Coordinates of C-alpha atoms in Angstrom, one line a residue:
M1 CA 12.7 9.5 -35.9
P2 CA 13.7 7.4 -32.8
E3 CA 12.6 8.8 -29.4
T4 CA 16.2 9.3 -28.4
A5 CA 17.6 11.6 -31.1
P6 CA 21.3 11.8 -31.8
S7 CA 23.2 14.0 -29.3
E8 CA 24.6 16.0 -32.2
A9 CA 21.2 17.6 -32.5
V10 CA 21.7 19.5 -29.3
L11 CA 23.8 22.6 -29.1
D12 CA 26.2 22.0 -26.2
V13 CA 28.0 25.1 -25.1
T14 CA 29.0 24.0 -21.6
G15 CA 32.7 23.7 -22.5
W16 CA 33.0 26.9 -24.4
T17 CA 34.9 29.7 -22.9
C18 CA 34.8 32.5 -25.4
P19 CA 34.1 35.8 -23.5
A20 CA 32.1 37.3 -26.3
P21 CA 28.8 36.4 -28.0
L22 CA 29.3 33.5 -30.4
R23 CA 28.1 32.6 -33.9
D24 CA 30.5 35.1 -35.5
H25 CA 28.6 38.2 -34.5
P26 CA 31.1 41.0 -33.8
R27 CA 28.2 43.4 -33.3
V28 CA 24.8 43.0 -31.5
V29 CA 22.0 41.8 -33.7
M30 CA 18.2 41.7 -33.0
G31 CA 18.4 38.0 -32.2
H32 CA 20.5 38.8 -29.1
G33 CA 17.3 40.1 -27.5
G34 CA 15.0 37.4 -28.7
G35 CA 15.1 35.0 -25.8
G36 CA 16.7 32.2 -27.8
A37 CA 20.1 30.7 -28.3
L38 CA 21.7 34.0 -29.2
S39 CA 20.3 35.6 -26.0
A40 CA 21.6 32.7 -23.9
E41 CA 25.1 33.0 -25.5
L42 CA 25.2 36.7 -24.8
V43 CA 24.3 36.2 -21.1
Q44 CA 26.5 33.1 -20.6
H45 CA 29.6 34.2 -22.4
L46 CA 29.7 38.0 -21.8
F47 CA 27.5 39.2 -18.9
A48 CA 27.8 36.2 -16.6
P49 CA 31.7 36.2 -16.6
A50 CA 31.6 40.0 -16.0
F51 CA 29.1 40.0 -13.2
G52 CA 29.3 36.4 -12.0
N53 CA 28.2 35.4 -8.5
E54 CA 26.3 32.6 -6.9
V55 CA 23.0 34.3 -7.1
L56 CA 23.3 35.4 -10.7
D57 CA 24.6 32.0 -11.8
R58 CA 21.2 30.5 -11.2
L59 CA 19.9 32.5 -14.2
G60 CA 16.2 32.4 -13.2
D61 CA 13.5 34.8 -14.3
S62 CA 13.9 36.3 -10.8
A63 CA 16.6 35.9 -8.2
A64 CA 15.7 34.3 -4.9
V65 CA 17.7 35.9 -2.1
S66 CA 17.7 36.0 1.7
L67 CA 17.9 39.3 3.5
G68 CA 17.4 39.8 7.2
G69 CA 16.1 36.3 7.5
V70 CA 13.4 36.8 4.9
R71 CA 13.4 35.1 1.4
L72 CA 12.8 37.6 -1.3
A73 CA 12.4 37.4 -5.1
F74 CA 14.0 40.2 -7.0
S75 CA 13.6 40.8 -10.8
T76 CA 14.0 43.5 -13.4
D77 CA 12.9 43.8 -17.0
S78 CA 12.9 46.4 -19.8
Y79 CA 10.1 47.0 -22.3
V80 CA 10.7 48.2 -25.9
V81 CA 7.5 46.9 -27.5
R82 CA 6.4 48.4 -30.8
P83 CA 3.7 49.6 -31.2
L84 CA 3.2 51.2 -27.7
F85 CA -0.5 50.3 -27.8
F86 CA -1.9 47.0 -29.2
P87 CA -5.1 44.9 -28.9
G88 CA -5.4 43.8 -25.3
G89 CA -2.8 46.0 -23.7
S90 CA 0.1 48.5 -24.0
I91 CA 3.7 48.9 -23.0
G92 CA 2.4 50.1 -19.6
D93 CA 0.5 46.9 -18.9
L94 CA 3.5 44.8 -20.1
A95 CA 5.9 46.7 -17.8
V96 CA 3.8 45.9 -14.7
N97 CA 2.6 42.4 -15.6
G98 CA 5.9 41.2 -17.0
T99 CA 7.8 41.9 -13.8
V100 CA 5.0 40.7 -11.6
N101 CA 5.0 37.5 -13.5
D102 CA 8.7 37.0 -13.2
L103 CA 8.4 37.3 -9.4
A104 CA 5.4 35.0 -9.4
M105 CA 7.4 32.3 -11.2
S106 CA 9.6 32.1 -8.0
G107 CA 6.4 31.5 -6.0
A108 CA 6.7 35.0 -4.5
R109 CA 3.8 37.3 -3.6
P110 CA 4.8 40.5 -5.6
A111 CA 4.8 43.6 -3.5
Y112 CA 6.7 46.6 -4.9
L113 CA 7.9 47.8 -8.3
S114 CA 10.2 50.5 -9.5
C115 CA 9.6 52.3 -12.8
G116 CA 12.1 53.9 -15.1
F117 CA 10.9 55.9 -18.1
I118 CA 13.2 56.6 -21.1
L119 CA 11.4 59.2 -23.2
E120 CA 12.3 60.4 -26.7
E121 CA 12.2 64.1 -27.2
G122 CA 9.1 65.1 -29.0
V123 CA 6.8 62.3 -27.8
E124 CA 3.4 63.7 -26.9
M125 CA 2.6 64.1 -23.3
S126 CA -0.8 62.6 -23.8
V127 CA 0.9 59.4 -24.9
V128 CA 3.1 59.4 -21.8
A129 CA 0.0 59.9 -19.7
R130 CA -1.8 57.0 -21.3
V131 CA 1.1 54.7 -20.6
A132 CA 1.4 55.9 -17.0
E133 CA -2.4 55.5 -16.4
A134 CA -2.2 51.9 -17.8
M135 CA 0.7 51.1 -15.5
G136 CA -1.2 52.4 -12.5
A137 CA -4.3 50.4 -13.4
A138 CA -2.3 47.3 -14.0
A139 CA -0.5 47.7 -10.7
R140 CA -3.7 48.0 -8.7
T141 CA -5.1 44.9 -10.5
A142 CA -1.9 42.9 -9.7
G143 CA -2.0 44.1 -6.0
V144 CA 1.4 45.8 -6.2
E145 CA 2.6 49.4 -5.6
I146 CA 4.9 51.4 -7.8
A147 CA 7.1 52.7 -5.0
T148 CA 10.0 54.6 -6.8
G149 CA 11.1 55.6 -10.3
D150 CA 13.2 57.6 -12.6
T151 CA 12.9 59.5 -15.9
K152 CA 15.4 60.2 -18.6
V153 CA 15.0 62.0 -22.0
V154 CA 17.0 61.2 -25.1
E155 CA 17.3 63.4 -28.3
A156 CA 14.7 63.0 -31.0
G157 CA 15.7 60.1 -33.3
H158 CA 17.5 58.3 -30.5
G159 CA 14.6 56.4 -29.1
D160 CA 11.3 54.9 -30.1
G161 CA 8.9 57.1 -28.2
I162 CA 8.9 55.4 -24.8
Y163 CA 11.0 52.6 -23.2
V164 CA 10.1 51.4 -19.7
N165 CA 12.1 49.5 -17.1
T166 CA 10.5 47.9 -14.1
S167 CA 12.1 46.1 -11.1
G168 CA 10.2 44.3 -8.5
I169 CA 10.5 42.5 -5.1
G170 CA 8.2 40.0 -3.5
L171 CA 8.1 37.7 -0.5
I172 CA 8.6 33.9 -1.1
P173 CA 6.5 31.8 1.3
Q174 CA 8.2 29.3 3.6
G175 CA 8.4 25.9 2.0
V176 CA 8.3 27.1 -1.6
D177 CA 11.3 26.2 -3.7
L178 CA 10.8 26.6 -7.4
R179 CA 13.9 26.0 -9.6
P180 CA 14.7 23.8 -12.6
Q181 CA 17.1 21.7 -10.6
R182 CA 14.1 20.1 -8.8
V183 CA 12.7 18.7 -12.0
V184 CA 12.8 14.9 -12.2
P185 CA 11.7 12.2 -14.6
G186 CA 8.0 11.5 -14.1
D187 CA 7.0 15.2 -13.6
V188 CA 4.0 16.3 -15.5
V189 CA 4.1 19.4 -17.7
I190 CA 1.1 21.7 -17.6
V191 CA 0.4 24.9 -19.5
S192 CA -2.1 27.4 -18.0
G193 CA -4.0 28.2 -21.3
E194 CA -4.0 29.0 -25.0
I195 CA -0.6 30.0 -26.4
G196 CA 0.5 32.5 -29.0
L197 CA -2.0 35.2 -28.5
H198 CA 0.4 38.0 -27.6
G199 CA 2.8 37.5 -30.5
V200 CA 0.1 37.3 -33.1
A201 CA -1.7 40.3 -31.7
I202 CA 1.5 42.4 -32.0
M203 CA 2.1 41.1 -35.5
S204 CA -1.4 41.9 -36.7
V205 CA -1.2 45.6 -35.7
R206 CA 2.5 46.1 -36.6
E207 CA 2.3 44.6 -40.1
G208 CA -1.3 45.7 -40.8
L209 CA -2.4 42.0 -41.3
E210 CA -6.0 40.9 -41.3
F211 CA -6.7 37.4 -40.1
G212 CA -10.5 37.6 -40.3
V213 CA -10.9 37.7 -36.5
D214 CA -9.8 40.1 -33.8
I215 CA -6.8 38.7 -31.8
E216 CA -6.0 40.3 -28.4
S217 CA -2.9 39.9 -26.3
D218 CA -3.2 37.7 -23.3
C219 CA -1.2 40.2 -21.2
A220 CA -2.2 39.6 -17.5
A221 CA -0.6 39.4 -14.0
L222 CA -0.3 35.7 -12.9
G223 CA 0.4 36.2 -9.2
G224 CA -3.1 35.1 -8.1
L225 CA -3.0 32.1 -10.4
V226 CA 0.3 31.0 -8.9
Q227 CA -1.1 31.4 -5.4
S228 CA -4.1 29.2 -6.2
M229 CA -1.6 26.5 -7.4
L230 CA 0.5 26.8 -4.2
A231 CA -2.7 26.6 -2.1
V232 CA -3.1 23.0 -3.5
T233 CA 0.6 22.1 -2.8
P234 CA 3.8 24.1 -2.3
D235 CA 5.6 21.2 -3.9
L236 CA 5.7 22.6 -7.4
H237 CA 9.0 22.0 -9.0
V238 CA 9.4 24.9 -11.4
L239 CA 7.2 27.6 -13.1
R240 CA 8.1 29.7 -16.1
D241 CA 6.2 32.3 -18.1
P242 CA 6.9 31.6 -21.8
T243 CA 7.4 35.1 -23.2
R244 CA 10.2 35.7 -25.7
G245 CA 10.8 32.5 -27.7
G246 CA 7.5 31.1 -26.6
L247 CA 6.7 27.7 -25.0
A248 CA 9.5 26.1 -26.9
A249 CA 12.2 28.3 -25.4
S250 CA 10.9 27.8 -21.8
L251 CA 10.8 24.0 -22.2
N252 CA 14.3 23.9 -23.6
E253 CA 15.7 26.1 -20.9
I254 CA 14.2 23.9 -18.1
A255 CA 15.3 20.7 -19.8
A256 CA 18.9 22.0 -20.1
A257 CA 19.0 23.4 -16.6
S258 CA 17.6 20.2 -15.1
G259 CA 19.5 17.7 -17.2
T260 CA 16.3 15.9 -18.1
G261 CA 14.3 15.3 -21.3
V262 CA 10.8 16.6 -22.1
V263 CA 8.3 14.8 -24.2
L264 CA 5.6 17.2 -25.6
H265 CA 2.3 15.9 -26.9
E266 CA 1.8 18.4 -29.7
G267 CA -2.0 17.7 -30.1
R268 CA -2.6 18.5 -26.4
V269 CA -1.1 22.0 -26.6
P270 CA -4.0 24.5 -26.5
V271 CA -3.6 26.7 -29.6
P272 CA -6.5 29.0 -30.5
E273 CA -7.9 28.5 -34.0
A274 CA -7.1 32.1 -34.9
V275 CA -3.5 31.7 -33.8
A276 CA -3.1 28.4 -35.7
N277 CA -4.5 30.0 -38.8
A278 CA -2.3 33.1 -38.6
C279 CA 0.8 30.9 -38.0
A280 CA -0.1 28.7 -40.9
I281 CA -0.4 31.7 -43.2
L282 CA 2.9 33.2 -42.1
G283 CA 4.8 30.0 -41.8
L284 CA 5.3 30.3 -38.0
D285 CA 5.2 27.6 -35.3
P286 CA 2.9 28.6 -32.4
L287 CA 5.3 26.9 -30.0
Y288 CA 7.8 29.8 -30.6
V289 CA 5.3 32.6 -30.5
A290 CA 5.4 34.9 -27.4
N291 CA 2.9 34.9 -24.6
E292 CA 2.4 37.4 -21.8
G293 CA -0.3 35.8 -19.6
K294 CA 0.5 32.1 -19.5
L295 CA 2.7 29.9 -17.4
V296 CA 4.1 26.4 -17.8
A297 CA 4.4 24.2 -14.7
F298 CA 6.5 21.1 -13.9
V299 CA 4.6 19.3 -11.2
P300 CA 5.1 16.0 -9.4
R301 CA 2.7 13.4 -10.9
E302 CA 0.9 12.8 -7.6
H303 CA -0.1 16.5 -7.5
A304 CA -0.9 17.0 -11.2
D305 CA -4.7 16.4 -11.2
A306 CA -5.2 18.7 -8.2
V307 CA -3.0 21.5 -9.7
L308 CA -4.8 21.2 -13.0
D309 CA -8.2 21.5 -11.3
A310 CA -7.0 24.6 -9.4
L311 CA -5.8 26.2 -12.6
R312 CA -9.1 25.5 -14.4
A313 CA -11.0 27.0 -11.5
H314 CA -9.2 30.4 -11.9
P315 CA -10.3 32.8 -14.7
L316 CA -6.7 32.9 -16.1
G317 CA -6.4 29.1 -16.2
R318 CA -9.7 27.8 -17.5
H319 CA -8.0 26.4 -20.6
A320 CA -5.1 24.7 -18.7
A321 CA -3.9 21.4 -20.1
V322 CA -1.4 18.6 -19.5
I323 CA 0.9 18.8 -22.5
G324 CA 3.8 16.5 -21.6
E325 CA 6.1 14.7 -19.2
V326 CA 9.7 14.7 -18.1
V327 CA 11.8 11.7 -19.0
A328 CA 15.3 10.5 -18.3
E329 CA 16.0 9.9 -22.0
H330 CA 17.5 12.6 -24.3
P331 CA 18.6 14.9 -21.4
G332 CA 18.5 18.6 -22.3
M333 CA 16.2 18.0 -25.3
V334 CA 12.5 18.6 -26.0
V335 CA 10.9 16.1 -28.3
A336 CA 7.3 16.6 -29.6
R337 CA 5.1 13.7 -30.6
T338 CA 3.0 14.8 -33.5
G339 CA -0.6 14.0 -34.3
L340 CA 0.6 11.6 -37.1
G341 CA 2.4 9.4 -34.7
G342 CA 5.9 10.8 -35.5
T343 CA 8.3 12.8 -33.4
R344 CA 10.4 15.9 -33.9
V345 CA 13.0 17.8 -31.9
V346 CA 11.8 21.2 -30.7
D347 CA 15.0 23.2 -30.6
L348 CA 15.8 26.3 -28.7
P349 CA 15.1 29.1 -31.2
V350 CA 18.2 31.0 -32.3
G351 CA 16.5 34.5 -32.1
E352 CA 12.9 35.6 -32.2
Q353 CA 10.3 35.2 -35.0
L354 CA 9.1 38.7 -34.2
P355 CA 11.4 41.1 -32.4
R356 CA 10.3 43.9 -30.0
I357 CA 7.3 42.0 -28.7
C358 CA 7.8 43.0 -25.1

């Protein structure tokens, strides 16, 4: 395959104006929540026209806003993971760490969270207590406070035990400007560690699969890791935590928003052996498997070595690696160079290989 693939290989929806989700889905399907192309279409062609404003139109993991002369990051997320408890974490850990990480991807120092519980009638109080205790512990570890909240109960059979929503705010330091539009050809792409652990951990307990080794979710708060990067240089171009849709979705979203191409060196992507084996058995691509404690960074080349050293000096970044670079060719497209010397296009996933993972 040539390095510059035909433009027809890229889904270009920029000129479409349909106000409803596309791909002939008159009703919501699971793929609309998977973080891939269906999710993007739902947001771009239904929600964005209904709510559209300058802040929302940036469509970042969190919104960077100015209030009273202070720059704030503001984010919200809902958690519907099944099962509620899994190796390495729980819905409570996810609800805190996921929103903290969205704030951190703006370079913010997360400060306060809200918490909304939707409980199904009949769920055991001991289960609710375990989730709440996990949230409290995760908040203390992340250095944030759960400052307000709400509780609703739905009838038995109309929920899945517990759903949680968290919103958060944090302060963005002066001089920090993280957004895809700052990405330029020559930038270096760095991932903070081994990918695919969360999705495979969820799959193993949900489906009762045995892979011969225990696999735990990487669920963690990344605020401290981001601050260690910013201490080296505030001139990071963009950060993203590759959750739903995995690393592939994050790279595609950044390439599309920046109008640049990304060349990914497949052999440099840190994939744990257990994850690689599980994906091989199940026919999955680790690039599309969800993570909950990793980030991908687009960094100016002159700062890449220092940022990589800072990542590797932090407990959550010791397996960090340079995995690619930004190019002017094939804008909006991610191309992977394989170990055999060939290339392949890494598309934005349509839905999610495994739904309900966060």
